[in-house]
CSV table of C-alpha atoms in Angstrom, one decimal:
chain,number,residue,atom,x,y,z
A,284,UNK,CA,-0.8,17.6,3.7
A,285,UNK,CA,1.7,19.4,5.3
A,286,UNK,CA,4.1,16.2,6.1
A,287,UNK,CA,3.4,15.1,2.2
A,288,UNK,CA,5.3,18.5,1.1
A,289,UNK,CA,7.7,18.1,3.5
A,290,UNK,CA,8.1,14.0,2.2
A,291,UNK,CA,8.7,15.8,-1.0
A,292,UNK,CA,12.0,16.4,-0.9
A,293,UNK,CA,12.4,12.4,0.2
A,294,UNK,CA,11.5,11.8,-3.5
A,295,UNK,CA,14.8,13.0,-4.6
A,296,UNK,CA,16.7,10.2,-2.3
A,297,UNK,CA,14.4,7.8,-3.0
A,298,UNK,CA,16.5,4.6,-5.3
A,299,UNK,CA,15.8,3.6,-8.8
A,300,UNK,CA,15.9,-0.2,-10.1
A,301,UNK,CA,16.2,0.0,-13.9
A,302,UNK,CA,15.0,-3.5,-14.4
A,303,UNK,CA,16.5,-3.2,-18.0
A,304,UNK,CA,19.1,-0.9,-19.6
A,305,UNK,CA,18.0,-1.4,-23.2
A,306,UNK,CA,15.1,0.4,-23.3
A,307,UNK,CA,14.8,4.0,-25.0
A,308,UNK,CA,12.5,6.4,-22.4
A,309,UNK,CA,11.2,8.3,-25.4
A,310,UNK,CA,9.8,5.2,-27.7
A,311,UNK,CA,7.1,4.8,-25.4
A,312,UNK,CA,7.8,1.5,-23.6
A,313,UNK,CA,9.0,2.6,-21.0
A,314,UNK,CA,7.2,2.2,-18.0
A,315,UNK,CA,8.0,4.0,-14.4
A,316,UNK,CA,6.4,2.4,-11.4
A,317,UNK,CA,6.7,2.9,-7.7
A,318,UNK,CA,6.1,0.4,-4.7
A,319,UNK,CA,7.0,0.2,-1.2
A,320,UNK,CA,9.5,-2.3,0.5
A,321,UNK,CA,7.2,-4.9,1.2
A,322,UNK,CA,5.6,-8.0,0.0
A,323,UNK,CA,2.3,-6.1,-1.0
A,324,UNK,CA,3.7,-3.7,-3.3
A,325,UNK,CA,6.8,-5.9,-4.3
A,326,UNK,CA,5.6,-9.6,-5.1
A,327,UNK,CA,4.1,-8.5,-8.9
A,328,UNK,CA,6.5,-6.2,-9.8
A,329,UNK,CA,9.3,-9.1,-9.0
A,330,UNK,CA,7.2,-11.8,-10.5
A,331,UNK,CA,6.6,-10.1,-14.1
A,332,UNK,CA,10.3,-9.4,-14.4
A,333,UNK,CA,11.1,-12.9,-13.4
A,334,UNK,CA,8.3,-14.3,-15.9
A,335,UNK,CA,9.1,-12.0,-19.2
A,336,UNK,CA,5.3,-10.6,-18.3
A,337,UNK,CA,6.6,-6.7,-19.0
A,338,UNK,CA,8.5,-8.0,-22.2
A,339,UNK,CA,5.2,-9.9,-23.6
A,340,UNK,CA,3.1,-6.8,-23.5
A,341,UNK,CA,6.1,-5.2,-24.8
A,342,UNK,CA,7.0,-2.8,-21.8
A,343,UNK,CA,10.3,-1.9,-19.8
A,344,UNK,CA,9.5,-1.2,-16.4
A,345,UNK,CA,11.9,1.6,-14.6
A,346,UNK,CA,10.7,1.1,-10.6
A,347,UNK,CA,11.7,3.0,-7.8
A,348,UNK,CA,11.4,2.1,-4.1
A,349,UNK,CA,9.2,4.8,-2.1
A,350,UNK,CA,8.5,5.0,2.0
A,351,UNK,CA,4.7,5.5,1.4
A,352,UNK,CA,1.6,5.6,-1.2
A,353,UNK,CA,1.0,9.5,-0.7
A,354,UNK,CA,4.9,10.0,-1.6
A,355,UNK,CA,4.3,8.0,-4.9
A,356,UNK,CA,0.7,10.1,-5.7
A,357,UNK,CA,2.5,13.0,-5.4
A,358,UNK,CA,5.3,11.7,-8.3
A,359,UNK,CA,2.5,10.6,-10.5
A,360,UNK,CA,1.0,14.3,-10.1
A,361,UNK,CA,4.2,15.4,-10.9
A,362,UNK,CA,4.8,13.6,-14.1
A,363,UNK,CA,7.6,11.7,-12.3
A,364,UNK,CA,5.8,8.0,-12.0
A,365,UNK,CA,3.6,6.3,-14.3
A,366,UNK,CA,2.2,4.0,-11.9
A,367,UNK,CA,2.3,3.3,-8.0
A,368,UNK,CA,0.9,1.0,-5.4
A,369,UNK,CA,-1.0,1.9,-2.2
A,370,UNK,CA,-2.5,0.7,0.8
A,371,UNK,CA,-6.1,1.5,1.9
A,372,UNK,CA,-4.8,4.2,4.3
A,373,UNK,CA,-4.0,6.4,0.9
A,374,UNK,CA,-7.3,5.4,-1.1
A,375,UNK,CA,-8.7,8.8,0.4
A,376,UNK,CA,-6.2,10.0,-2.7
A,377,UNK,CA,-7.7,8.6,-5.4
A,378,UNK,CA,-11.4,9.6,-3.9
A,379,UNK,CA,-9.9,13.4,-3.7
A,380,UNK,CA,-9.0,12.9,-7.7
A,381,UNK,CA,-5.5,13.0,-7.2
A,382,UNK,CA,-4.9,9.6,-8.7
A,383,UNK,CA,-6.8,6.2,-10.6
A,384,UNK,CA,-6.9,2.8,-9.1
A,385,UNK,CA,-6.0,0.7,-11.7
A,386,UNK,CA,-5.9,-2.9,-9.9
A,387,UNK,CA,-7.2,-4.3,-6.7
A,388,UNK,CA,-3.8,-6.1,-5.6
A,389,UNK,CA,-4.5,-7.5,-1.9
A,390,UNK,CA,-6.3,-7.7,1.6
A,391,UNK,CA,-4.2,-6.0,3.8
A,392,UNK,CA,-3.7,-6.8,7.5
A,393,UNK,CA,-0.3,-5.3,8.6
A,394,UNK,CA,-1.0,-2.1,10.3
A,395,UNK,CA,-0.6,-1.8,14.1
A,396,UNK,CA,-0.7,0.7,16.7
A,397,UNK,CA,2.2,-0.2,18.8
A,398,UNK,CA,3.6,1.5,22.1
A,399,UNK,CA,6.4,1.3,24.2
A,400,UNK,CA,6.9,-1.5,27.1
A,401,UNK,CA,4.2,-0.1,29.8
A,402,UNK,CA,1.8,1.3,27.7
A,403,UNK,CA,-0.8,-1.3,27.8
A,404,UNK,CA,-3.4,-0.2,25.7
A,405,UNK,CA,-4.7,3.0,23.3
A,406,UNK,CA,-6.0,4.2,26.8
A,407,UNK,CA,-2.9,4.8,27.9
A,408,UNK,CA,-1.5,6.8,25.4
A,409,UNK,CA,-3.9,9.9,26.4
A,410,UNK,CA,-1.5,12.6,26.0
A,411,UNK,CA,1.7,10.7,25.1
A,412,UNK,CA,3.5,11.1,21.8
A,413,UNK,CA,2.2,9.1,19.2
A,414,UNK,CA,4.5,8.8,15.7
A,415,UNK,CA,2.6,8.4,12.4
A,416,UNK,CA,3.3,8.7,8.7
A,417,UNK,CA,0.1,10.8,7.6
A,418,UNK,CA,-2.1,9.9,5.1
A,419,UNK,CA,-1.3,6.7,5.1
A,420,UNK,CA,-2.3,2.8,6.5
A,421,UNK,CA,-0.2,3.7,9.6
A,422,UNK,CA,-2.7,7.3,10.3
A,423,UNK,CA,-5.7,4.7,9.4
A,424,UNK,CA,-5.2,1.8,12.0
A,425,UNK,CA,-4.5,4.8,14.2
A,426,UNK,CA,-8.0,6.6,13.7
A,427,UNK,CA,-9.5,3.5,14.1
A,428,UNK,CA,-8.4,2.1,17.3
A,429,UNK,CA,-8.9,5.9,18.8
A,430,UNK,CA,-12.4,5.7,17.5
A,431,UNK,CA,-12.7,2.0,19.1
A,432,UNK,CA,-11.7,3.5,22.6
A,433,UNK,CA,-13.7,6.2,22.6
A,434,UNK,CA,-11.1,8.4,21.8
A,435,UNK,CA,-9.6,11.4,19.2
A,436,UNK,CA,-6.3,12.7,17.7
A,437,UNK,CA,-6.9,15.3,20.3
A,438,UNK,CA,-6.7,13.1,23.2
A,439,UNK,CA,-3.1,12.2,22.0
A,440,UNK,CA,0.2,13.9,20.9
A,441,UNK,CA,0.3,13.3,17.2
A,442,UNK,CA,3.6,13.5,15.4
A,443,UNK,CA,3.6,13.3,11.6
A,444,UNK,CA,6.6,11.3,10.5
A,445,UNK,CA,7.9,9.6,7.7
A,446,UNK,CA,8.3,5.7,8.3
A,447,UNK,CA,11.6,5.2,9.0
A,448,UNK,CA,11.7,8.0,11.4
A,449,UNK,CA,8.9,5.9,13.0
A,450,UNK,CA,11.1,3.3,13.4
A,451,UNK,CA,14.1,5.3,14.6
A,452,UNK,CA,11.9,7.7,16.7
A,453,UNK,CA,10.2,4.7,18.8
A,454,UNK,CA,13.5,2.8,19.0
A,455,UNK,CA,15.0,5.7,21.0
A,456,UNK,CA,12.5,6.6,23.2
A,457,UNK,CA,11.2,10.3,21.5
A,458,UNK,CA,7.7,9.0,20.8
A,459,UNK,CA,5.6,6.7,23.4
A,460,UNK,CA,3.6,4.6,20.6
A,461,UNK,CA,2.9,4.7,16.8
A,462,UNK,CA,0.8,3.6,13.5
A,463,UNK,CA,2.8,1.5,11.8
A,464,UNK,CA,2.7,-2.0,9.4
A,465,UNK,CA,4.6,-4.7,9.2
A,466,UNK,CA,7.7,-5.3,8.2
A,467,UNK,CA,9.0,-2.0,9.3
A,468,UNK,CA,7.7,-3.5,13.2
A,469,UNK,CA,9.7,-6.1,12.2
A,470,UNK,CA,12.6,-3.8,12.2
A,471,UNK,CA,11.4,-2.3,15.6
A,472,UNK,CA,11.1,-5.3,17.5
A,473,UNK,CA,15.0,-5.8,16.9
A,474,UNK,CA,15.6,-3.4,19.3
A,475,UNK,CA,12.3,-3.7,21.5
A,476,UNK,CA,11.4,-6.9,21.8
A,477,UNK,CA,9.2,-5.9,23.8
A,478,UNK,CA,7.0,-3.7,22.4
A,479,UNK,CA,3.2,-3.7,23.1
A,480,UNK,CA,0.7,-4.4,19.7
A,481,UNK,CA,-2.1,-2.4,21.0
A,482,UNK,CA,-4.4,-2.6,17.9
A,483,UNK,CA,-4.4,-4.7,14.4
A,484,UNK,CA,-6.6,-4.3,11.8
A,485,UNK,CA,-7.5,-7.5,12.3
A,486,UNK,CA,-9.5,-6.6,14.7
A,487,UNK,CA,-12.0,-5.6,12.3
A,488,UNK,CA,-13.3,-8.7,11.0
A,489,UNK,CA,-16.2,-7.0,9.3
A,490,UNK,CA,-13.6,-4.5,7.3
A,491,UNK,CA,-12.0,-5.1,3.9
A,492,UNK,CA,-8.3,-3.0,3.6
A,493,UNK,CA,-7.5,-3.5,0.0
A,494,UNK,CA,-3.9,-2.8,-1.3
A,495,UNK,CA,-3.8,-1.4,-5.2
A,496,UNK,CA,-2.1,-0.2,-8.0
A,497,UNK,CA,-2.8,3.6,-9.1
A,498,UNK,CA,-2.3,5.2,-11.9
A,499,UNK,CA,-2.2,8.8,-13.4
A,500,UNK,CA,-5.6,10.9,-13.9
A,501,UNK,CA,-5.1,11.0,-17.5
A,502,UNK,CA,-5.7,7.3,-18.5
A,503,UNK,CA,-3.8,6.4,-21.2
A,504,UNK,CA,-6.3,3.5,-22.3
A,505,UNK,CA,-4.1,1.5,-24.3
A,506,UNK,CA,-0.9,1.6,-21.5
A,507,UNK,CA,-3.1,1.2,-19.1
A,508,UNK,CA,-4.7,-1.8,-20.2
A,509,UNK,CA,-1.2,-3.6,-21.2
A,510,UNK,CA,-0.4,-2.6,-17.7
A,511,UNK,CA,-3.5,-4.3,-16.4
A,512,UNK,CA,-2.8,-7.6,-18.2
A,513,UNK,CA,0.7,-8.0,-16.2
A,514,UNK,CA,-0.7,-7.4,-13.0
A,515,UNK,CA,-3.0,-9.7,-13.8
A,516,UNK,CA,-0.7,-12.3,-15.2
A,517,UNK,CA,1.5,-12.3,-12.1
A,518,UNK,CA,-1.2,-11.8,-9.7
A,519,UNK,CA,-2.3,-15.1,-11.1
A,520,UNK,CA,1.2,-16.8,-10.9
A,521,UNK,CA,1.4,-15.6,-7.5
A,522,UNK,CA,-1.7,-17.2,-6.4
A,523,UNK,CA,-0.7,-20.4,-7.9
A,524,UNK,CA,3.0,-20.3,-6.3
A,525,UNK,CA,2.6,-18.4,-3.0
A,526,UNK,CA,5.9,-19.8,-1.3
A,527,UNK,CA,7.8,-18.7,-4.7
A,528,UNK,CA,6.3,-15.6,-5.0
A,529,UNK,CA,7.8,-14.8,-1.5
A,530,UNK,CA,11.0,-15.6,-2.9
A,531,UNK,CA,10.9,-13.5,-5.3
A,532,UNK,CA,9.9,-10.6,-3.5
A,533,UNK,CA,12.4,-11.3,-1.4
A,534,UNK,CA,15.3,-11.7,-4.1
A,535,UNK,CA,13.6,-8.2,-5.1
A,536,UNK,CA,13.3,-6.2,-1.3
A,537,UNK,CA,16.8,-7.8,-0.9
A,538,UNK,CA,15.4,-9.1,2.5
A,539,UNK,CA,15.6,-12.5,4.0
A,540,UNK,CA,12.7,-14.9,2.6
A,541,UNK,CA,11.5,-15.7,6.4
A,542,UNK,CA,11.0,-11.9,6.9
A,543,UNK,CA,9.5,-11.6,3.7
A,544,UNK,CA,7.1,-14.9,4.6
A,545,UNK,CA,6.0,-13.5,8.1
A,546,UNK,CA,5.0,-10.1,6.5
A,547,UNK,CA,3.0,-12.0,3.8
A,548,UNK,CA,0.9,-13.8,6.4
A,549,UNK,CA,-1.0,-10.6,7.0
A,550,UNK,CA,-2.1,-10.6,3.3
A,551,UNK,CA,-5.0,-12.4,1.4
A,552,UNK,CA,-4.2,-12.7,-1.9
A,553,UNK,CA,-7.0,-13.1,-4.5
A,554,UNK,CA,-6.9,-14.6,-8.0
A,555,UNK,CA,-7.6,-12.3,-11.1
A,556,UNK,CA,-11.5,-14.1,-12.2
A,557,UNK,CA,-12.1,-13.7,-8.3
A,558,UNK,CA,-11.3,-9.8,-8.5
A,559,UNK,CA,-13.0,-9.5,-11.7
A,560,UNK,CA,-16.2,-11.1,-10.7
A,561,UNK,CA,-15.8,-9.1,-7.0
A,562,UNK,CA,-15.7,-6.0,-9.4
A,563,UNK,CA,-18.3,-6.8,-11.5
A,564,UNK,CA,-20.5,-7.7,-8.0
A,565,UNK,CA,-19.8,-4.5,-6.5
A,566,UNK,CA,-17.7,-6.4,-3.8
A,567,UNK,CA,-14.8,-4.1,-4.6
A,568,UNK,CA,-17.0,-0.8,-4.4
A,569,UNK,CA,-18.5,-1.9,-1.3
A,570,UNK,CA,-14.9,-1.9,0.2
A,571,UNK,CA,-13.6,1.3,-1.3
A,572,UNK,CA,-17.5,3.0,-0.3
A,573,UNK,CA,-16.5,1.7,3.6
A,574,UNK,CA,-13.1,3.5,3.4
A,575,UNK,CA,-14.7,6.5,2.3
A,576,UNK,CA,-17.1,6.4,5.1
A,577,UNK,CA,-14.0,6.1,7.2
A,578,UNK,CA,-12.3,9.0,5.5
A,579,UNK,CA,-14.9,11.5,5.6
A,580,UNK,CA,-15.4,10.7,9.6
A,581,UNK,CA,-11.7,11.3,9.8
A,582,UNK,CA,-12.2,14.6,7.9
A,583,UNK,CA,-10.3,13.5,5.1
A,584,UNK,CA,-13.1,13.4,2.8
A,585,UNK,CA,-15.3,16.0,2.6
A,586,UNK,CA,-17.9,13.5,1.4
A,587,UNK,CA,-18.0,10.3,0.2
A,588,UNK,CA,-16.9,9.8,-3.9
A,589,UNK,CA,-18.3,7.1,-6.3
A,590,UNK,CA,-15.6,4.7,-6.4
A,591,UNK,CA,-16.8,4.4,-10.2
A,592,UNK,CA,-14.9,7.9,-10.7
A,593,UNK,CA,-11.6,6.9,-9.4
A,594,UNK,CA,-11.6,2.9,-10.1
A,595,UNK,CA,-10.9,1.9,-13.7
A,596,UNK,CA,-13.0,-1.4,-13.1
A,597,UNK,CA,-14.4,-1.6,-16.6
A,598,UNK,CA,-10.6,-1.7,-17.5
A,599,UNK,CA,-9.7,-4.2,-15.3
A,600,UNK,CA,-12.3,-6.4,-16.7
A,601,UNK,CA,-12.1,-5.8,-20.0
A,602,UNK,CA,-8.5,-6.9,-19.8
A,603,UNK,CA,-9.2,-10.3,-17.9
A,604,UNK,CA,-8.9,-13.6,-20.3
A,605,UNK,CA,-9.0,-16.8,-19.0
């Protein structure tokens, strides 16, 4: 937790998007959300502006750009966010109370443990320098090819860093490997073309990784479930116009839409009755239980919570209409 208080002080660089100026922040409709840079936590938020989605249920969304899920937990504890998005690397947050999963956004397959040209698998990073951003999908994919070769954090030099001093760090040559997701490897591969992909969580065909949106602890019921209903709403468009949706993200991330398109290959994107009925099904527990089992193995959980305590499902399917 160390590296989250020391990300802290990121917070106060990180940029603001007003998507509207006309909105009072006092009236109530108002709405401060945080994503990350990518096509996971940017597609929705792009798509309801674009579709009028936050203006029908009568919000004004304020969103601000962060490096990493902990980073935006640690604003909503703060009273500085209303609502963020993660990737299953953070979910251990939500089991630890510090948050509310309000929405199931995506399947997530864009971590990778990566190391520098001549280190040709996890075995070879045995006592090398390995950057990671802790707590997060990056310190996940990590964990879990370590555990895959038969190894610990202990067999390797772990170095808690924030993601783009991942990327800076590996480009110069101060760290021998890192957990990382695309696109920031993307950004690497510029420089070091290349770079070895030692591990993928595609590896673990037998794994969910879902992406979501989070909320405060104190649900606000009624917010809440307006918010809901524009997740839902674009989550829906985006299924139905995939290649648009990545221009829109795009347009948003200011990024070039082939970028954007190659980092939304390693998502699975799911339609809102699909969610719904994977909720109601206990699908969507099942995958939050199996990150819990992960988490408490990696000591992050001291045991493993009911994801009926930290996932607002009954809100999320209240809120669905066909």
């Amino acid at each position: 937790m160390r590296s989250l208080r020391r990300a802290l002080t990121a917070a106060t660089a990180v940029s603001l998007l007003a998507l509207s100026v006309t909105a009072c922040s006092d009236d109530g409709s108002t709405v401060r959300f945080g994503y990350i840079s990518d096509y996971n936590g940017a597609s929705l938020l792009a798509i309801a502006e674009k579709q009028g989605l936050w203006e029908k249920q009568g919000l004004t969304p304020e969103i601000k750009v962060f490096t990493n899920g902990p980073l935006q937990i640690q604003a909503l504890g703060a009273g500085d966010l209303d609502f963020g998005y993660i990737g299953p690397g953070a979910m251990w947050l939500p089991a630890t109370g510090k948050a509310k999963v309000v929405a199931i956004n995506t399947l997530a397959y864009a971590d990778r443990v990566i190391g520098r040209p001549g280190v040709r698998s996890i075995a070879d990073l045995k006592g090398k320098k390995v950057g990671v951003p802790e707590g997060t999908s990056g310190d996940m994919v990590l964990n879990l090819a370590l555990q895959k070769a038969g190894m610990t954090v202990k067999d390797i030099q772990k170095v808690p860093m924030d993601p783009a001093t991942v990327v800076s760090a590996f480009v110069s040559g101060q760290i021998d490997g890192a957990g990382i997701w695309y696109p920031l490897i993307d950004n690497i591969k510029q420089k070091v073309p290349d770079l070895v992909e030692l591990a993928s969580t595609k590896e673990w065909p037998d794994s969910s990784f879902p992406t979501a949106f989070v909320g405060g602890t104190q649900v606000n019921e009624e917010l809440t479930n307006k918010v809901i209903k524009v997740l839902q709403e674009a989550n829906d468009w985006r299924a139905a116009h995939y290649e648009e949706s990545i221009t829109e993200a795009a347009a948003l991330l200011k990024l070039d839409a082939a970028k954007v398109k190659a980092d939304a290959a390693n998502v699975k994107v799911m339609t809102t009755e699909d969610l719904v009925n994977k909720t109601k099904d206990g699908t969507v527990a099942k995958w939050l239980n199996s990150l819990g089992d992960f988490f408490v193995g990696t000591g992050q959980l001291k045991s493993k919570t009911d994801p009926a305590t930290y996932y607002t499902g009954d809100l999320y399917t209240k809120a669905f209409t066909k």
